[in-house]
mmCIF file of C-alpha atoms and ligand atoms in Angstrom:
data_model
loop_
_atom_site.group_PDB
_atom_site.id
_atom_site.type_symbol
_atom_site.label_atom_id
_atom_site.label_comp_id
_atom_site.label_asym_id
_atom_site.label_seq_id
_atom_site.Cartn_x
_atom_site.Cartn_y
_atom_site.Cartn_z
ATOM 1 C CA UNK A 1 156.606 100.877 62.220
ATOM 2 C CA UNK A 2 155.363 104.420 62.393
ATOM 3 C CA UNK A 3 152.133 103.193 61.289
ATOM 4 C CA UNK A 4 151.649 100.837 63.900
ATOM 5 C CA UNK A 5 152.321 103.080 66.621
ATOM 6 C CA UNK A 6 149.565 105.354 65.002
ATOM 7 C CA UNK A 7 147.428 102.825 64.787
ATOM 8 C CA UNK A 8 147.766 101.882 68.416
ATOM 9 C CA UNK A 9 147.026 105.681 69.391
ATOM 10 C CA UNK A 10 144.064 105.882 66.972
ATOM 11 C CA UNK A 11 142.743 102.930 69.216
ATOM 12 C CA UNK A 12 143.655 104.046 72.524
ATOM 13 C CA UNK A 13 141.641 107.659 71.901
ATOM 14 C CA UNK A 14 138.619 105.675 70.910
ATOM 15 C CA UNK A 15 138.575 103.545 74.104
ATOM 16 C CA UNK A 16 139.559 106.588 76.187
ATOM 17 C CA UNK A 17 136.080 108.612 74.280
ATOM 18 C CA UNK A 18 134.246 105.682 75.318
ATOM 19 C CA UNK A 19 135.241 105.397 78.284
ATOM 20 C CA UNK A 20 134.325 109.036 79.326
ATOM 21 C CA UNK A 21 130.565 108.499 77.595
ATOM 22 C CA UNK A 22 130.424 105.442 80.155
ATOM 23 C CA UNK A 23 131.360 107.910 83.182
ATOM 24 C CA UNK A 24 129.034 110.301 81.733
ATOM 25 C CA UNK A 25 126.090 107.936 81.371
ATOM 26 C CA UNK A 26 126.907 106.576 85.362
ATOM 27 C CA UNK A 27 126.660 110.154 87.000
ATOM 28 C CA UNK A 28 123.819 110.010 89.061
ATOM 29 C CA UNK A 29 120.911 112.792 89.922
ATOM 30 C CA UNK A 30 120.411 113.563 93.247
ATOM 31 C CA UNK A 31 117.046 112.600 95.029
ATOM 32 C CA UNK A 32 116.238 116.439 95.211
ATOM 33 C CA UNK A 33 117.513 119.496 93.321
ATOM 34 C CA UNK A 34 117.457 122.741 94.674
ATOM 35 C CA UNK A 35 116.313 125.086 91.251
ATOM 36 C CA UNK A 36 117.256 128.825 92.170
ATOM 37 C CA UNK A 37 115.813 131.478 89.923
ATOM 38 C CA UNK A 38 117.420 134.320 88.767
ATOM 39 C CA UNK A 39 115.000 136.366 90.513
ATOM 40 C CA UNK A 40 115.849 136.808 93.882
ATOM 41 C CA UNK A 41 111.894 138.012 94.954
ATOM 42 C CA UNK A 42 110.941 133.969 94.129
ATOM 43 C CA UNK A 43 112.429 131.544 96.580
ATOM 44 C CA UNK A 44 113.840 128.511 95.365
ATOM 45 C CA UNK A 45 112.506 125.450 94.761
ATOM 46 C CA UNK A 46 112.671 121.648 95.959
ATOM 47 C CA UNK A 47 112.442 119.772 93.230
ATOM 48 C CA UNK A 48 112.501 116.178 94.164
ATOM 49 C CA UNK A 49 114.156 114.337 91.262
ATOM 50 C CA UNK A 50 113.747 110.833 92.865
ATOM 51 C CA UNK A 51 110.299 111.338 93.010
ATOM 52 C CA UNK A 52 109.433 112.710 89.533
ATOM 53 C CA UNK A 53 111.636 110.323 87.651
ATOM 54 C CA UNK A 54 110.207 107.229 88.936
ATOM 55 C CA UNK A 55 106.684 108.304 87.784
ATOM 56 C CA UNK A 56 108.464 109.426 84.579
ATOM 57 C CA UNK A 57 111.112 108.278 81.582
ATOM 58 C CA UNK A 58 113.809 110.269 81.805
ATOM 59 C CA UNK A 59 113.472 111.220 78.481
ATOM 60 C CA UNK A 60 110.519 112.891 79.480
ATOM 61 C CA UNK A 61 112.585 116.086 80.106
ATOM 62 C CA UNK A 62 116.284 115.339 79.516
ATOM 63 C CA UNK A 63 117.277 115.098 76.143
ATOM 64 C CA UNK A 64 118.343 111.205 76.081
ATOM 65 C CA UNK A 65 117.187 108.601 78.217
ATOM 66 C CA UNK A 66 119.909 108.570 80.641
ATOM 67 C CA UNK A 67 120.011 112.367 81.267
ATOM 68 C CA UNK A 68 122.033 115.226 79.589
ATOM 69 C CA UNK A 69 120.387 118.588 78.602
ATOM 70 C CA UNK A 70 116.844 119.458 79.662
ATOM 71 C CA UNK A 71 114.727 118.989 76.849
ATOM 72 C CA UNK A 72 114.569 122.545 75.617
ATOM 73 C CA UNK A 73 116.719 124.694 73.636
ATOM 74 C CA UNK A 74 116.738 127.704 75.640
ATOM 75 C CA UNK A 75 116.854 125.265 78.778
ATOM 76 C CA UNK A 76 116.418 128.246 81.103
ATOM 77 C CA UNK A 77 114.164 130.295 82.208
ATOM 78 C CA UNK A 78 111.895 128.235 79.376
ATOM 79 C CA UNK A 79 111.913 125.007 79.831
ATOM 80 C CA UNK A 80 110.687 125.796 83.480
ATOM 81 C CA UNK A 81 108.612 128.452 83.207
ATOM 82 C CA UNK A 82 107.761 132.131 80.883
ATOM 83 C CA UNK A 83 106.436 134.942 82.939
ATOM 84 C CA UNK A 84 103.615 134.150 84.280
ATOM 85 C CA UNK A 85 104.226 130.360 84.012
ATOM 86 C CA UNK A 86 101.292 129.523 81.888
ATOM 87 C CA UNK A 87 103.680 126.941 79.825
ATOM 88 C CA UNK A 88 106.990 125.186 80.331
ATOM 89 C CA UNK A 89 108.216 121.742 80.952
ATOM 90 C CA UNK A 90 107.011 121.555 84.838
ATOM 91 C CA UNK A 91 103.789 123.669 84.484
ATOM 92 C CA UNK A 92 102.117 121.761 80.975
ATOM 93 C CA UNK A 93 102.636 118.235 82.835
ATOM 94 C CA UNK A 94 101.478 119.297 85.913
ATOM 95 C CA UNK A 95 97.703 120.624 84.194
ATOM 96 C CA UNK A 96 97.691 117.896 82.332
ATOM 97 C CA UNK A 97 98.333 115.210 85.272
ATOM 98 C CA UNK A 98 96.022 118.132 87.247
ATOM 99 C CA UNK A 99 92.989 116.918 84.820
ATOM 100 C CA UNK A 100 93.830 113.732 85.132
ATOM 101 C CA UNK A 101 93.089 113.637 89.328
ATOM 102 C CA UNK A 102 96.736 114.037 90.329
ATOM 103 C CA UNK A 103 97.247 117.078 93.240
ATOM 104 C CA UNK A 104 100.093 118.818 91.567
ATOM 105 C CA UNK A 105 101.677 121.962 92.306
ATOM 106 C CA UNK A 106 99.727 125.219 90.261
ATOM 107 C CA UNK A 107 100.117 128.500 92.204
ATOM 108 C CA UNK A 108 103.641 130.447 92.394
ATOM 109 C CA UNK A 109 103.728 129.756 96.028
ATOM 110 C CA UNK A 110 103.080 126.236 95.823
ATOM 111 C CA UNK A 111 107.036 125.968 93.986
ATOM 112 C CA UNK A 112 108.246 129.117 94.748
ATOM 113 C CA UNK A 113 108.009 128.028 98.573
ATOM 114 C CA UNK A 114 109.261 130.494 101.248
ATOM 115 C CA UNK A 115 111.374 129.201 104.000
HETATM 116 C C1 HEC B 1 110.242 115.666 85.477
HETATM 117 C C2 HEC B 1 111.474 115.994 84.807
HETATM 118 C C3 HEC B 1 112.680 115.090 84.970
HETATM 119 C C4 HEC B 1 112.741 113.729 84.815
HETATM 120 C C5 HEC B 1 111.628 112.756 84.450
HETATM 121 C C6 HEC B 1 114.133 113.359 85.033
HETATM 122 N N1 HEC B 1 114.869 114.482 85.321
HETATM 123 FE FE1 HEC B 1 116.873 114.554 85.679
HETATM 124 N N2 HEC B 1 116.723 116.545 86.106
HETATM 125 C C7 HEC B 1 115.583 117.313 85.957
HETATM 126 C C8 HEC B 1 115.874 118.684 86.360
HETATM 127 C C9 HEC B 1 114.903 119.846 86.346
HETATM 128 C C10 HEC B 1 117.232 118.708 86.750
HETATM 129 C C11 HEC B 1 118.025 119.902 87.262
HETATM 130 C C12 HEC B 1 118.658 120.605 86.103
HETATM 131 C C13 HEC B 1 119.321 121.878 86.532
HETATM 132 O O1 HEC B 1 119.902 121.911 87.630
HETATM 133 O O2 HEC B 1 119.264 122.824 85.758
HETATM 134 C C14 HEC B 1 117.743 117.337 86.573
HETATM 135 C C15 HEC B 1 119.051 116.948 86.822
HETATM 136 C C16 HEC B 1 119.564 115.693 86.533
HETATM 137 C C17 HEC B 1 120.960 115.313 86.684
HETATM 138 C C18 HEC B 1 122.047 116.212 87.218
HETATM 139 C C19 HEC B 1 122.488 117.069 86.086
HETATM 140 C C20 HEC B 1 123.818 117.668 86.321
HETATM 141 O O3 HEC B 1 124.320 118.261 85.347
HETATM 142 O O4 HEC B 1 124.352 117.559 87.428
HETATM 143 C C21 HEC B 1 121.086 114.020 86.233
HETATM 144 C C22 HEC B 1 122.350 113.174 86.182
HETATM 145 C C23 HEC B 1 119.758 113.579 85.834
HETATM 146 N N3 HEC B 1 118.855 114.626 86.042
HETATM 147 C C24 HEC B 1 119.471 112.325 85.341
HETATM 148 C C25 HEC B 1 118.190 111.838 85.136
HETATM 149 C C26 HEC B 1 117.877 110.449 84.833
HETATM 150 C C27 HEC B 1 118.916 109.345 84.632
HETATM 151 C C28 HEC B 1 116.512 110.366 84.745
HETATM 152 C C29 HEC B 1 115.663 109.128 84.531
HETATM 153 C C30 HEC B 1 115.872 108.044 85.498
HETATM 154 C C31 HEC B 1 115.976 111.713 84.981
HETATM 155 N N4 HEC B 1 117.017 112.562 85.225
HETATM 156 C C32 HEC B 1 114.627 112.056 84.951
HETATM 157 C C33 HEC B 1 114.362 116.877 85.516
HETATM 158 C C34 HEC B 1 114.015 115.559 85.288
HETATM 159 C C1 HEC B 2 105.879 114.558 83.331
HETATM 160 C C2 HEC B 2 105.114 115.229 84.368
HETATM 161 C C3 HEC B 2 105.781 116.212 85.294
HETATM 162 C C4 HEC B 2 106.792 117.104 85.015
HETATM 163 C C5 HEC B 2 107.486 117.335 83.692
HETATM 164 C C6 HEC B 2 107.057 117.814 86.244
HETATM 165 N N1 HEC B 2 106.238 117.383 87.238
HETATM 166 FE FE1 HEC B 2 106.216 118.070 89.160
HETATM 167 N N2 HEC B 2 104.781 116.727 89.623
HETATM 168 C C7 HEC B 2 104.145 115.870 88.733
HETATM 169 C C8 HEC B 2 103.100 115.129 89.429
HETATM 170 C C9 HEC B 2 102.175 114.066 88.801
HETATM 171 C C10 HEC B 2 103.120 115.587 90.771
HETATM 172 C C11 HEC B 2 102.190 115.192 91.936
HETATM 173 C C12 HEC B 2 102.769 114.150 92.797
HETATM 174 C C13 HEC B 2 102.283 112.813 92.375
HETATM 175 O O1 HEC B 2 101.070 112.621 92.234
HETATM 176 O O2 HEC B 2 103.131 111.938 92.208
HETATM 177 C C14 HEC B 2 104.180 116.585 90.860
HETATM 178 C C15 HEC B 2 104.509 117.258 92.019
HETATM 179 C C16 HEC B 2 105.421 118.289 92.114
HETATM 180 C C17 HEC B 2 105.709 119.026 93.337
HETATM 181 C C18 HEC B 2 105.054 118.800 94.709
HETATM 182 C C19 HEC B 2 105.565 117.543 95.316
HETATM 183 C C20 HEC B 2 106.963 117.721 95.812
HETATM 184 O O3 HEC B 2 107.901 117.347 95.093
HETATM 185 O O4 HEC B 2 107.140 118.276 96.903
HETATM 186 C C21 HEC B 2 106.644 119.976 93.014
HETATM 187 C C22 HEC B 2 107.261 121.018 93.929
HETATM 188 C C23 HEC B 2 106.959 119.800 91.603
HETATM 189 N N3 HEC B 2 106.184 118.778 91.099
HETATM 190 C C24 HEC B 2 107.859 120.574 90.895
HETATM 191 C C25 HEC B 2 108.187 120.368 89.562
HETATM 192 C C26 HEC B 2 109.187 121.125 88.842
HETATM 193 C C27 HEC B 2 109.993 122.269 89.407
HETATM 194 C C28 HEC B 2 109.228 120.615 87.578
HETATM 195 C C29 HEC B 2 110.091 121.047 86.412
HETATM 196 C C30 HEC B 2 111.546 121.020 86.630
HETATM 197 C C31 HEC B 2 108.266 119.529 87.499
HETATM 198 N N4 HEC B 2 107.665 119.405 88.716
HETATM 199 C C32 HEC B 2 108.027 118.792 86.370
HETATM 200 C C33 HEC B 2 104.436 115.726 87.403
HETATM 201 C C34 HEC B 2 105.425 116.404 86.709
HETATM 202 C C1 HEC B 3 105.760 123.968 88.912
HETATM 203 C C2 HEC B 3 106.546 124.832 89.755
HETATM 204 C C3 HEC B 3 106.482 126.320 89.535
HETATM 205 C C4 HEC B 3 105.374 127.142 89.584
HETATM 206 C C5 HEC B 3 103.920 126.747 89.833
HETATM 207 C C6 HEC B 3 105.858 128.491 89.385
HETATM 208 N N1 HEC B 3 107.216 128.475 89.212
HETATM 209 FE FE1 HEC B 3 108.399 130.106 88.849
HETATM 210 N N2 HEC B 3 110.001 128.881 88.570
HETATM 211 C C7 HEC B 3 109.997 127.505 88.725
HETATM 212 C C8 HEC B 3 111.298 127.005 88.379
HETATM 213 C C9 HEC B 3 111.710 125.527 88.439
HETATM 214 C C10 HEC B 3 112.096 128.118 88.028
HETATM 215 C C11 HEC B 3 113.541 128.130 87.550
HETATM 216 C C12 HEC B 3 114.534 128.093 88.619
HETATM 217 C C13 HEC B 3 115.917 128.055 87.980
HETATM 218 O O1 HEC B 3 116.251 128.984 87.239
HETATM 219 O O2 HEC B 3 116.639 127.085 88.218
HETATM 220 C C14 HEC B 3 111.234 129.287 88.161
HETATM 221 C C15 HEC B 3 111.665 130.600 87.909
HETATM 222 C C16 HEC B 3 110.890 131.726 88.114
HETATM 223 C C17 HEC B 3 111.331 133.089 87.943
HETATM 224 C C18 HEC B 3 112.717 133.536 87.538
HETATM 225 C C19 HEC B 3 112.945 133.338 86.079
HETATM 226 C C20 HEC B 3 114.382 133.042 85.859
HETATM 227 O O3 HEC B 3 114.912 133.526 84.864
HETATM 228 O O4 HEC B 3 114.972 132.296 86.644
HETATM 229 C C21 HEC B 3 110.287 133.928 88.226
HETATM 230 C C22 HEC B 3 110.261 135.432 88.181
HETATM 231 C C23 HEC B 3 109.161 133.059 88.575
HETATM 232 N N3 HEC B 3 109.555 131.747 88.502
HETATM 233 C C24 HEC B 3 107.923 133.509 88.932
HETATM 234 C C25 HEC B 3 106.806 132.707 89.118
HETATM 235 C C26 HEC B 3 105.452 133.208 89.326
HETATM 236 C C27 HEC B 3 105.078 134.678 89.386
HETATM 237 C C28 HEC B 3 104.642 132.100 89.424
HETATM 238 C C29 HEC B 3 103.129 132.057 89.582
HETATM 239 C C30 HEC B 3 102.363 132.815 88.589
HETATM 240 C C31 HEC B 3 105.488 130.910 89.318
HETATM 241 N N4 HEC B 3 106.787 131.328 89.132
HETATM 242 C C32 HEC B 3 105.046 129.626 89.402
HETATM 243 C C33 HEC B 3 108.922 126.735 89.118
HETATM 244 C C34 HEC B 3 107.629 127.157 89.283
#
């Protein structure tokens, strides 16, 4: 009898753990995120999510192909930009789709855009 009832709870907690993966997997991004830095001298940015993941998988920068973590371990500042943002997850696609024709953004101002 005991059993049973254990056995019945063992199941419930696995469809309950699935259930909450499903949720997870259904939240949706919002068509543009406002990315503040630390830094109070750089203004925030529009970053228009919509936008850059229809041109893109979304395992291009999350971490699975529905979303989740930003594909770096030190997410931020990194996987945006280092001083001087030579490298990082937005700056090395946009010289690379740069030299391919595209008009992306390159100077500070151009993300860092004052209101
Ligand atoms: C070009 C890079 C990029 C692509 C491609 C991309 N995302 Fe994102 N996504 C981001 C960034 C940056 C954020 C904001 C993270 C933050 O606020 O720190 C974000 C945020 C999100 C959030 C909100 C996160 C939260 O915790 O509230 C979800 C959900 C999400 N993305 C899902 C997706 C899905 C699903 C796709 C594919 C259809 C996708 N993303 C494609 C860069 C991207
Ligand atoms: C996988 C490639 C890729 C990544 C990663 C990427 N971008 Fe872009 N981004 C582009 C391209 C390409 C354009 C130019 C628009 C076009 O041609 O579709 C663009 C345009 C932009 C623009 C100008 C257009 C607009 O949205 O107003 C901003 C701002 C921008 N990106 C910010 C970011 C930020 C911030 C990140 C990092 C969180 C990022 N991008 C990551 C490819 C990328
Ligand atoms: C492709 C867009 C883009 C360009 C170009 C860019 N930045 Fe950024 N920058 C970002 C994003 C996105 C963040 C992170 C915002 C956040 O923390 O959510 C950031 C953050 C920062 C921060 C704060 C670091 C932190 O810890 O939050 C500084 C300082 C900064 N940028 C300076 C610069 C300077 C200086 C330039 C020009 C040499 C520049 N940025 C060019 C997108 C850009």
């Amino acid at each position: 009898m005991k059993r049973t009832v254990l056995a019945i709870l063992i199941v419930m907690a696995v469809v309950c753990a699935s259930a909450g993966t499903l949720f997870a997997q259904a939240k949706k991004a919002p068509a543009t995120i406002t990315l503040t830095p630390k830094v109070k001298a750089m203004a925030p940015i529009t970053f228009n999510h919509a936008m850059h993941s229809t041109e893109n998988k979304c395992d291009t920068c999350h971490a699975t192909a529905t979303g989740g973590a930003l594909k770096t371990a030190d997410a931020k500042p990194n996987a945006f930009h280092a001083a001087g943002a030579k490298a990082g997850l937005c700056i090395d696609c946009h010289v690379t789709s740069a030299a391919a024709g595209k008009k992306t953004p390159s100077k500070c101002a151009d993300c860092h855009k004052k209101a």
